[in-house]
């Protein structure tokens, strides 16, 4: 297949490029580097099956030649209010990537009779009142709240994707991605894993916001990419959750990272700077992914952290 991946220079997009190239596909990567980095794709320079387009998906997308699949991953993704690459500080760009970018990406799929896969998010469930989150839970999102620019853009993107499926028969898929980590995460984007692992490797205390009782579950990137590829090759049009169902508190997560890295500096509790609708509990129900895709995560937290450490050490100049 000839596959267009928007957001190709980002964390997940770059891993998808690698995986699909390794399966023998031709990959067209597109990115405007608003939160991603050319370094994430540097190893693909010279690969005759990889082509890169520097382009903002908020504008009309023109791709010469036939496209067989479009994977729309372009969007700021970090919820950290202090991060310059987080969506709090890129509110309009985030809404445009989710709304206009999804429209243009769907347009490419429609014009080519191509498959389309939307990268949606667990954030569409907002601060969930149902636990764990199943795909039929419609969510608890404040449309004018601080996270709305991301959550509502993704909810619009899901609605538009289903509209193109039902109205234009575009062969669409929607993946709702839960917290994922691994090499090539941006060390400065303020998400929990990069903050904690960077702090641990530098021998500093880990910054837990609030009392750390809020929960998440963390999926290693190779597991996630495997699920996305299975979904791409499936015939499922309704949303599918992909994530690791092992739920833990953020405090437990921080303690695990200190243990795995041997960091003795402990935890620094910081005022709850994320209290602006920081979801208190999050855990995917992955029964649909198990049944439809035969998928579940294989990499445990300790192994995933060990696989991520070399990238972080190199980025920190410790290796
Ligand atoms: P990332 O910031 O590393 O990657 C996003 C990429 O999209 C970046 O390279 C950025 O430059 C690019 N981009 C943003 N707006 C663009 C635009 N207008 N035109 C072209 N390129 C643009 O983030 P990520 O973690 O790799 O997330 C990728 C996708 O997965 C996002 O859509 C995100 O919402 C979704 N997602 C990620 C997670 C996670 O845990 N990483 C969880 C849920 C959903
Ligand atoms: N968090 C934290 N310390 C940090 C970064 C994040 O305690 O240095 C918390 C944050 O408040 C949230 C959780 O970790 O409850 C996960 O945050 P992340 O930014 O990774 O993603 P989210 O799941 O909120 O989208």
GROMACS .gro file of C-alpha atoms and ligand atoms in nm:
model
  388
    1UNK     CA    1   0.000   0.000   0.000
    2UNK     CA    2   0.095   0.368  -0.039
    3UNK     CA    3   0.013   0.515   0.302
    4UNK     CA    4  -0.010   0.880   0.411
    5UNK     CA    5   0.065   0.943   0.780
    6UNK     CA    6  -0.006   1.292   0.911
    7UNK     CA    7   0.188   1.386   1.225
    8UNK     CA    8   0.470   1.161   1.098
    9UNK     CA    9   0.745   1.351   1.283
   10UNK     CA   10   0.579   1.300   1.619
   11UNK     CA   11   0.621   1.027   1.876
   12UNK     CA   12   0.351   0.787   1.753
   13UNK     CA   13   0.365   0.892   1.387
   14UNK     CA   14   0.735   0.816   1.356
   15UNK     CA   15   0.691   0.467   1.506
   16UNK     CA   16   0.404   0.402   1.264
   17UNK     CA   17   0.625   0.506   0.973
   18UNK     CA   18   0.888   0.254   1.085
   19UNK     CA   19   0.639  -0.027   1.133
   20UNK     CA   20   0.460   0.023   0.799
   21UNK     CA   21   0.788   0.058   0.608
   22UNK     CA   22   0.910  -0.264   0.772
   23UNK     CA   23   0.598  -0.436   0.637
   24UNK     CA   24   0.692  -0.333   0.283
   25UNK     CA   25   0.453  -0.041   0.235
   26UNK     CA   26   0.543   0.294   0.078
   27UNK     CA   27   0.500   0.569   0.337
   28UNK     CA   28   0.427   0.936   0.280
   29UNK     CA   29   0.495   1.131   0.600
   30UNK     CA   30   0.343   1.475   0.655
   31UNK     CA   31   0.417   1.719   0.938
   32UNK     CA   32   0.463   2.089   1.008
   33UNK     CA   33   0.691   2.026   1.312
   34UNK     CA   34   0.471   2.226   1.547
   35UNK     CA   35   0.530   1.968   1.821
   36UNK     CA   36   0.729   1.700   1.637
   37UNK     CA   37   1.093   1.693   1.535
   38UNK     CA   38   1.280   1.618   1.210
   39UNK     CA   39   1.518   1.403   1.422
   40UNK     CA   40   1.236   1.150   1.470
   41UNK     CA   41   1.251   1.078   1.096
   42UNK     CA   42   1.622   1.137   1.033
   43UNK     CA   43   1.692   0.763   1.015
   44UNK     CA   44   1.455   0.738   0.716
   45UNK     CA   45   1.646   0.988   0.502
   46UNK     CA   46   1.746   0.816   0.181
   47UNK     CA   47   1.488   0.539   0.217
   48UNK     CA   48   1.338   0.518  -0.136
   49UNK     CA   49   1.002   0.404   0.006
   50UNK     CA   50   0.968   0.707   0.235
   51UNK     CA   51   0.865   1.054   0.116
   52UNK     CA   52   0.821   1.355   0.343
   53UNK     CA   53   0.589   1.653   0.294
   54UNK     CA   54   0.633   1.955   0.520
   55UNK     CA   55   0.275   2.076   0.534
   56UNK     CA   56   0.013   2.207   0.778
   57UNK     CA   57  -0.290   1.976   0.755
   58UNK     CA   58  -0.516   2.271   0.842
   59UNK     CA   59  -0.465   2.366   0.477
   60UNK     CA   60  -0.585   2.170   0.173
   61UNK     CA   61  -0.373   1.856   0.125
   62UNK     CA   62  -0.253   1.767  -0.223
   63UNK     CA   63  -0.078   1.432  -0.269
   64UNK     CA   64   0.049   1.344  -0.616
   65UNK     CA   65  -0.039   0.989  -0.722
   66UNK     CA   66  -0.260   0.723  -0.567
   67UNK     CA   67  -0.298   0.681  -0.191
   68UNK     CA   68  -0.432   0.354  -0.044
   69UNK     CA   69  -0.460   0.455   0.324
   70UNK     CA   70  -0.456   0.775   0.530
   71UNK     CA   71  -0.364   0.770   0.900
   72UNK     CA   72  -0.446   1.105   1.061
   73UNK     CA   73  -0.222   1.156   1.367
   74UNK     CA   74  -0.139   1.527   1.336
   75UNK     CA   75  -0.234   1.715   1.653
   76UNK     CA   76  -0.066   1.865   1.958
   77UNK     CA   77  -0.116   1.602   2.230
   78UNK     CA   78   0.037   1.710   2.561
   79UNK     CA   79  -0.202   1.837   2.829
   80UNK     CA   80   0.066   2.015   3.033
   81UNK     CA   81  -0.038   2.381   3.077
   82UNK     CA   82   0.325   2.488   3.119
   83UNK     CA   83   0.452   2.319   2.805
   84UNK     CA   84   0.493   2.540   2.498
   85UNK     CA   85   0.409   2.233   2.286
   86UNK     CA   86   0.101   2.141   2.491
   87UNK     CA   87  -0.245   2.209   2.359
   88UNK     CA   88  -0.318   2.462   2.635
   89UNK     CA   89  -0.068   2.689   2.463
   90UNK     CA   90  -0.166   2.590   2.109
   91UNK     CA   91  -0.545   2.608   2.140
   92UNK     CA   92  -0.638   2.729   1.791
   93UNK     CA   93  -0.380   2.506   1.619
   94UNK     CA   94  -0.518   2.209   1.812
   95UNK     CA   95  -0.875   2.277   1.706
   96UNK     CA   96  -0.766   2.331   1.345
   97UNK     CA   97  -0.565   2.007   1.334
   98UNK     CA   98  -0.860   1.812   1.476
   99UNK     CA   99  -1.130   1.981   1.269
  100UNK     CA  100  -0.984   2.117   0.943
  101UNK     CA  101  -0.700   1.860   0.942
  102UNK     CA  102  -0.945   1.574   0.978
  103UNK     CA  103  -1.162   1.720   0.701
  104UNK     CA  104  -0.867   1.750   0.463
  105UNK     CA  105  -0.733   1.405   0.551
  106UNK     CA  106  -1.076   1.251   0.495
  107UNK     CA  107  -1.089   1.438   0.164
  108UNK     CA  108  -0.768   1.266   0.052
  109UNK     CA  109  -0.915   0.928   0.151
  110UNK     CA  110  -1.243   0.998  -0.030
  111UNK     CA  111  -1.074   1.118  -0.349
  112UNK     CA  112  -0.855   0.806  -0.357
  113UNK     CA  113  -1.107   0.546  -0.237
  114UNK     CA  114  -0.854   0.490   0.043
  115UNK     CA  115  -0.889   0.354   0.395
  116UNK     CA  116  -0.884   0.617   0.669
  117UNK     CA  117  -0.778   0.579   1.030
  118UNK     CA  118  -0.831   0.855   1.287
  119UNK     CA  119  -0.610   0.886   1.595
  120UNK     CA  120  -0.864   0.972   1.861
  121UNK     CA  121  -0.805   0.969   2.233
  122UNK     CA  122  -0.925   0.860   2.575
  123UNK     CA  123  -0.975   1.233   2.633
  124UNK     CA  124  -1.304   1.211   2.444
  125UNK     CA  125  -1.434   1.048   2.767
  126UNK     CA  126  -1.333   1.365   2.957
  127UNK     CA  127  -1.334   1.319   3.335
  128UNK     CA  128  -1.524   0.991   3.315
  129UNK     CA  129  -1.813   0.901   3.541
  130UNK     CA  130  -1.803   0.539   3.426
  131UNK     CA  131  -1.513   0.310   3.497
  132UNK     CA  132  -1.338   0.148   3.316
  133UNK     CA  133  -1.424   0.329   2.995
  134UNK     CA  134  -1.603   0.127   2.728
  135UNK     CA  135  -1.648   0.257   2.376
  136UNK     CA  136  -2.024   0.302   2.427
  137UNK     CA  137  -1.969   0.550   2.715
  138UNK     CA  138  -2.035   0.894   2.563
  139UNK     CA  139  -1.809   1.083   2.802
  140UNK     CA  140  -1.814   1.375   3.044
  141UNK     CA  141  -1.660   1.673   2.867
  142UNK     CA  142  -1.708   2.043   2.942
  143UNK     CA  143  -1.720   2.208   2.597
  144UNK     CA  144  -1.577   2.536   2.727
  145UNK     CA  145  -1.340   2.388   2.987
  146UNK     CA  146  -0.961   2.417   2.968
  147UNK     CA  147  -0.914   2.082   2.792
  148UNK     CA  148  -1.200   2.145   2.550
  149UNK     CA  149  -0.980   2.253   2.260
  150UNK     CA  150  -0.836   1.902   2.244
  151UNK     CA  151  -1.131   1.696   2.362
  152UNK     CA  152  -1.391   1.865   2.145
  153UNK     CA  153  -1.167   1.874   1.838
  154UNK     CA  154  -1.125   1.497   1.869
  155UNK     CA  155  -1.497   1.447   1.930
  156UNK     CA  156  -1.570   1.655   1.618
  157UNK     CA  157  -1.309   1.449   1.431
  158UNK     CA  158  -1.483   1.125   1.532
  159UNK     CA  159  -1.823   1.264   1.425
  160UNK     CA  160  -1.685   1.381   1.089
  161UNK     CA  161  -1.517   1.045   1.034
  162UNK     CA  162  -1.846   0.861   1.093
  163UNK     CA  163  -2.025   1.110   0.867
  164UNK     CA  164  -1.780   1.037   0.583
  165UNK     CA  165  -1.827   0.666   0.644
  166UNK     CA  166  -2.207   0.684   0.641
  167UNK     CA  167  -2.247   0.950   0.372
  168UNK     CA  168  -1.956   0.888   0.135
  169UNK     CA  169  -1.882   0.523   0.219
  170UNK     CA  170  -1.522   0.606   0.310
  171UNK     CA  171  -1.367   0.296   0.467
  172UNK     CA  172  -1.291   0.450   0.807
  173UNK     CA  173  -1.152   0.338   1.144
  174UNK     CA  174  -1.125   0.522   1.476
  175UNK     CA  175  -0.873   0.434   1.746
  176UNK     CA  176  -0.915   0.582   2.093
  177UNK     CA  177  -0.560   0.586   2.226
  178UNK     CA  178  -0.494   0.577   2.601
  179UNK     CA  179  -0.166   0.699   2.757
  180UNK     CA  180   0.126   0.557   2.561
  181UNK     CA  181   0.500   0.591   2.619
  182UNK     CA  182   0.831   0.490   2.467
  183UNK     CA  183   1.138   0.617   2.284
  184UNK     CA  184   1.101   0.947   2.091
  185UNK     CA  185   0.861   1.101   2.340
  186UNK     CA  186   0.941   1.468   2.374
  187UNK     CA  187   1.136   1.501   2.700
  188UNK     CA  188   1.008   1.855   2.746
  189UNK     CA  189   0.640   1.815   2.667
  190UNK     CA  190   0.544   1.782   3.033
  191UNK     CA  191   0.360   1.450   3.023
  192UNK     CA  192   0.401   1.224   3.325
  193UNK     CA  193   0.635   0.964   3.176
  194UNK     CA  194   0.888   1.204   3.022
  195UNK     CA  195   0.889   1.422   3.333
  196UNK     CA  196   0.932   1.128   3.570
  197UNK     CA  197   1.189   0.935   3.368
  198UNK     CA  198   1.398   1.245   3.301
  199UNK     CA  199   1.386   1.341   3.670
  200UNK     CA  200   1.474   0.986   3.780
  201UNK     CA  201   1.771   0.956   3.542
  202UNK     CA  202   1.900   1.293   3.665
  203UNK     CA  203   1.863   1.176   4.027
  204UNK     CA  204   1.596   1.431   4.113
  205UNK     CA  205   1.268   1.388   4.303
  206UNK     CA  206   0.968   1.304   4.084
  207UNK     CA  207   0.708   1.582   4.059
  208UNK     CA  208   0.371   1.432   4.150
  209UNK     CA  209   0.084   1.677   4.108
  210UNK     CA  210  -0.163   1.678   4.398
  211UNK     CA  211  -0.161   1.368   4.616
  212UNK     CA  212  -0.099   1.136   4.319
  213UNK     CA  213  -0.423   0.945   4.372
  214UNK     CA  214  -0.542   1.012   4.014
  215UNK     CA  215  -0.510   0.697   3.803
  216UNK     CA  216  -0.383   0.617   3.454
  217UNK     CA  217  -0.262   0.309   3.269
  218UNK     CA  218   0.045   0.317   3.047
  219UNK     CA  219   0.088   0.130   2.719
  220UNK     CA  220   0.426   0.067   2.556
  221UNK     CA  221   0.445   0.215   2.206
  222UNK     CA  222   0.517  -0.114   2.022
  223UNK     CA  223   0.200  -0.268   2.166
  224UNK     CA  224  -0.004   0.034   2.061
  225UNK     CA  225   0.139   0.039   1.708
  226UNK     CA  226   0.063  -0.333   1.677
  227UNK     CA  227  -0.300  -0.265   1.770
  228UNK     CA  228  -0.326   0.024   1.524
  229UNK     CA  229  -0.194  -0.190   1.239
  230UNK     CA  230  -0.441  -0.466   1.328
  231UNK     CA  231  -0.724  -0.211   1.328
  232UNK     CA  232  -0.611  -0.075   0.991
  233UNK     CA  233  -0.635  -0.427   0.845
  234UNK     CA  234  -0.974  -0.496   1.010
  235UNK     CA  235  -1.320  -0.399   0.887
  236UNK     CA  236  -1.428  -0.224   1.208
  237UNK     CA  237  -1.572   0.124   1.162
  238UNK     CA  238  -1.684   0.202   1.516
  239UNK     CA  239  -1.429   0.332   1.772
  240UNK     CA  240  -1.189   0.086   1.936
  241UNK     CA  241  -1.002   0.158   2.261
  242UNK     CA  242  -0.632   0.073   2.259
  243UNK     CA  243  -0.430   0.102   2.577
  244UNK     CA  244  -0.295  -0.096   2.866
  245UNK     CA  245  -0.569  -0.195   3.112
  246UNK     CA  246  -0.335  -0.213   3.413
  247UNK     CA  247  -0.455   0.085   3.616
  248UNK     CA  248  -0.233   0.251   3.876
  249UNK     CA  249  -0.223   0.573   4.069
  250UNK     CA  250   0.023   0.837   3.951
  251UNK     CA  251   0.201   0.798   4.285
  252UNK     CA  252   0.242   0.422   4.224
  253UNK     CA  253   0.365   0.500   3.874
  254UNK     CA  254   0.624   0.745   4.008
  255UNK     CA  255   0.738   0.496   4.273
  256UNK     CA  256   0.774   0.225   4.007
  257UNK     CA  257   0.996   0.453   3.797
  258UNK     CA  258   1.213   0.534   4.098
  259UNK     CA  259   1.247   0.161   4.172
  260UNK     CA  260   1.325   0.060   3.812
  261UNK     CA  261   1.585   0.336   3.767
  262UNK     CA  262   1.730   0.305   4.118
  263UNK     CA  263   1.655   0.673   4.188
  264UNK     CA  264   1.676   0.741   4.562
  265UNK     CA  265   1.551   1.102   4.552
  266UNK     CA  266   1.189   1.015   4.619
  267UNK     CA  267   0.880   1.217   4.535
  268UNK     CA  268   0.815   1.593   4.537
  269UNK     CA  269   0.445   1.667   4.582
  270UNK     CA  270   0.353   1.980   4.389
  271UNK     CA  271   0.036   2.186   4.416
  272UNK     CA  272  -0.232   2.037   4.195
  273UNK     CA  273  -0.148   2.254   3.896
  274UNK     CA  274  -0.344   2.022   3.668
  275UNK     CA  275  -0.657   2.041   3.881
  276UNK     CA  276  -0.833   2.211   3.591
  277UNK     CA  277  -1.029   1.900   3.502
  278UNK     CA  278  -0.735   1.659   3.528
  279UNK     CA  279  -0.927   1.331   3.484
  280UNK     CA  280  -0.927   1.151   3.820
  281UNK     CA  281  -0.956   0.796   3.689
  282UNK     CA  282  -0.873   0.650   3.352
  283UNK     CA  283  -0.858   0.287   3.244
  284UNK     CA  284  -0.948   0.139   2.907
  285UNK     CA  285  -1.190  -0.147   2.868
  286UNK     CA  286  -1.021  -0.333   2.581
  287UNK     CA  287  -1.275  -0.614   2.534
  288UNK     CA  288  -1.359  -0.489   2.184
  289UNK     CA  289  -0.993  -0.482   2.082
  290UNK     CA  290  -0.948  -0.833   2.221
  291UNK     CA  291  -1.254  -0.967   2.038
  292UNK     CA  292  -1.220  -0.780   1.707
  293UNK     CA  293  -0.844  -0.762   1.669
  294UNK     CA  294  -0.715  -1.044   1.888
  295UNK     CA  295  -0.505  -0.772   2.054
  296UNK     CA  296  -0.386  -0.702   2.403
  297UNK     CA  297  -0.067  -0.542   2.535
  298UNK     CA  298   0.232  -0.774   2.585
  299UNK     CA  299   0.495  -0.541   2.729
  300UNK     CA  300   0.477  -0.486   3.105
  301UNK     CA  301   0.570  -0.158   3.273
  302UNK     CA  302   0.917  -0.262   3.386
  303UNK     CA  303   1.015  -0.396   3.043
  304UNK     CA  304   0.869  -0.093   2.868
  305UNK     CA  305   1.059   0.149   3.092
  306UNK     CA  306   1.381  -0.048   3.039
  307UNK     CA  307   1.330  -0.026   2.662
  308UNK     CA  308   1.270   0.351   2.688
  309UNK     CA  309   1.568   0.437   2.910
  310UNK     CA  310   1.840   0.427   2.639
  311UNK     CA  311   1.658   0.694   2.434
  312UNK     CA  312   1.620   0.917   2.739
  313UNK     CA  313   1.985   0.868   2.844
  314UNK     CA  314   2.102   0.957   2.496
  315UNK     CA  315   1.875   1.265   2.482
  316UNK     CA  316   2.003   1.377   2.824
  317UNK     CA  317   2.366   1.324   2.723
  318UNK     CA  318   2.406   1.048   2.983
  319UNK     CA  319   2.489   0.767   2.740
  320LIG     P1  320   0.330   1.437   1.900
  320LIG     O1  321   0.315   1.580   1.937
  320LIG     O2  322   0.461   1.371   1.927
  320LIG     O3  323   0.295   1.415   1.747
  320LIG     C1  324   0.200   1.492   1.678
  320LIG     C2  325   0.260   1.535   1.545
  320LIG     O4  326   0.162   1.608   1.470
  320LIG     C3  327   0.381   1.628   1.564
  320LIG     O5  328   0.491   1.582   1.487
  320LIG     C4  329   0.329   1.764   1.513
  320LIG     O6  330   0.432   1.844   1.462
  320LIG     C5  331   0.226   1.720   1.411
  320LIG     N1  332   0.124   1.822   1.383
  320LIG     C6  333   0.045   1.886   1.473
  320LIG     N2  334  -0.037   1.973   1.409
  320LIG     C7  335  -0.007   1.963   1.276
  320LIG     C8  336  -0.058   2.026   1.160
  320LIG     N3  337  -0.153   2.121   1.166
  320LIG     N4  338  -0.008   1.990   1.039
  320LIG     C9  339   0.088   1.894   1.031
  320LIG     N5  340   0.141   1.832   1.138
  320LIG    C10  341   0.094   1.866   1.259
  320LIG     O7  342   0.212   1.358   1.974
  320LIG     P2  343   0.183   1.201   1.980
  320LIG     O8  344   0.183   1.162   2.122
  320LIG     O9  345   0.268   1.128   1.883
  320LIG    O10  346   0.031   1.198   1.931
  320LIG    C11  347  -0.002   1.163   1.798
  320LIG    C12  348  -0.152   1.150   1.784
  320LIG    O11  349  -0.199   1.050   1.875
  320LIG    C13  350  -0.228   1.279   1.818
  320LIG    O12  351  -0.337   1.293   1.729
  320LIG    C14  352  -0.278   1.253   1.959
  320LIG    O13  353  -0.398   1.322   1.984
  320LIG    C15  354  -0.299   1.102   1.958
  320LIG     N6  355  -0.290   1.046   2.094
  320LIG    C16  356  -0.169   1.024   2.155
  320LIG    C17  357  -0.164   0.970   2.283
  320LIG    C18  358  -0.034   0.938   2.354
  320LIG    O14  359  -0.037   0.883   2.466
  320LIG     N7  360   0.082   0.966   2.297
  320LIG    C19  361  -0.282   0.941   2.351
  320LIG    C20  362  -0.404   0.969   2.287
  320LIG    C21  363  -0.406   1.018   2.158
  321LIG     N1  364   0.149   1.433   3.632
  321LIG     C1  365   0.222   1.447   3.750
  321LIG     N2  366   0.348   1.500   3.741
  321LIG     C2  367   0.406   1.539   3.624
  321LIG     C3  368   0.331   1.523   3.504
  321LIG     C4  369   0.202   1.471   3.511
  321LIG     O1  370   0.175   1.412   3.859
  321LIG     O2  371   0.522   1.584   3.628
  321LIG     C5  372   0.014   1.374   3.638
  321LIG     C6  373  -0.094   1.458   3.574
  321LIG     O3  374  -0.148   1.553   3.665
  321LIG     C7  375  -0.196   1.352   3.533
  321LIG     C8  376  -0.111   1.227   3.505
  321LIG     O4  377   0.016   1.251   3.565
  321LIG     O5  378  -0.281   1.324   3.642
  321LIG     C9  379  -0.092   1.196   3.357
  321LIG     O6  380  -0.052   1.314   3.293
  321LIG     P1  381  -0.006   1.321   3.140
  321LIG     O7  382   0.036   1.461   3.114
  321LIG     O8  383   0.096   1.218   3.112
  321LIG     O9  384  -0.134   1.285   3.052
  321LIG     P2  385  -0.295   1.285   3.071
  321LIG    O10  386  -0.327   1.145   3.110
  321LIG    O11  387  -0.334   1.382   3.176
  321LIG    O12  388  -0.347   1.320   2.937
   0.00000   0.00000   0.00000
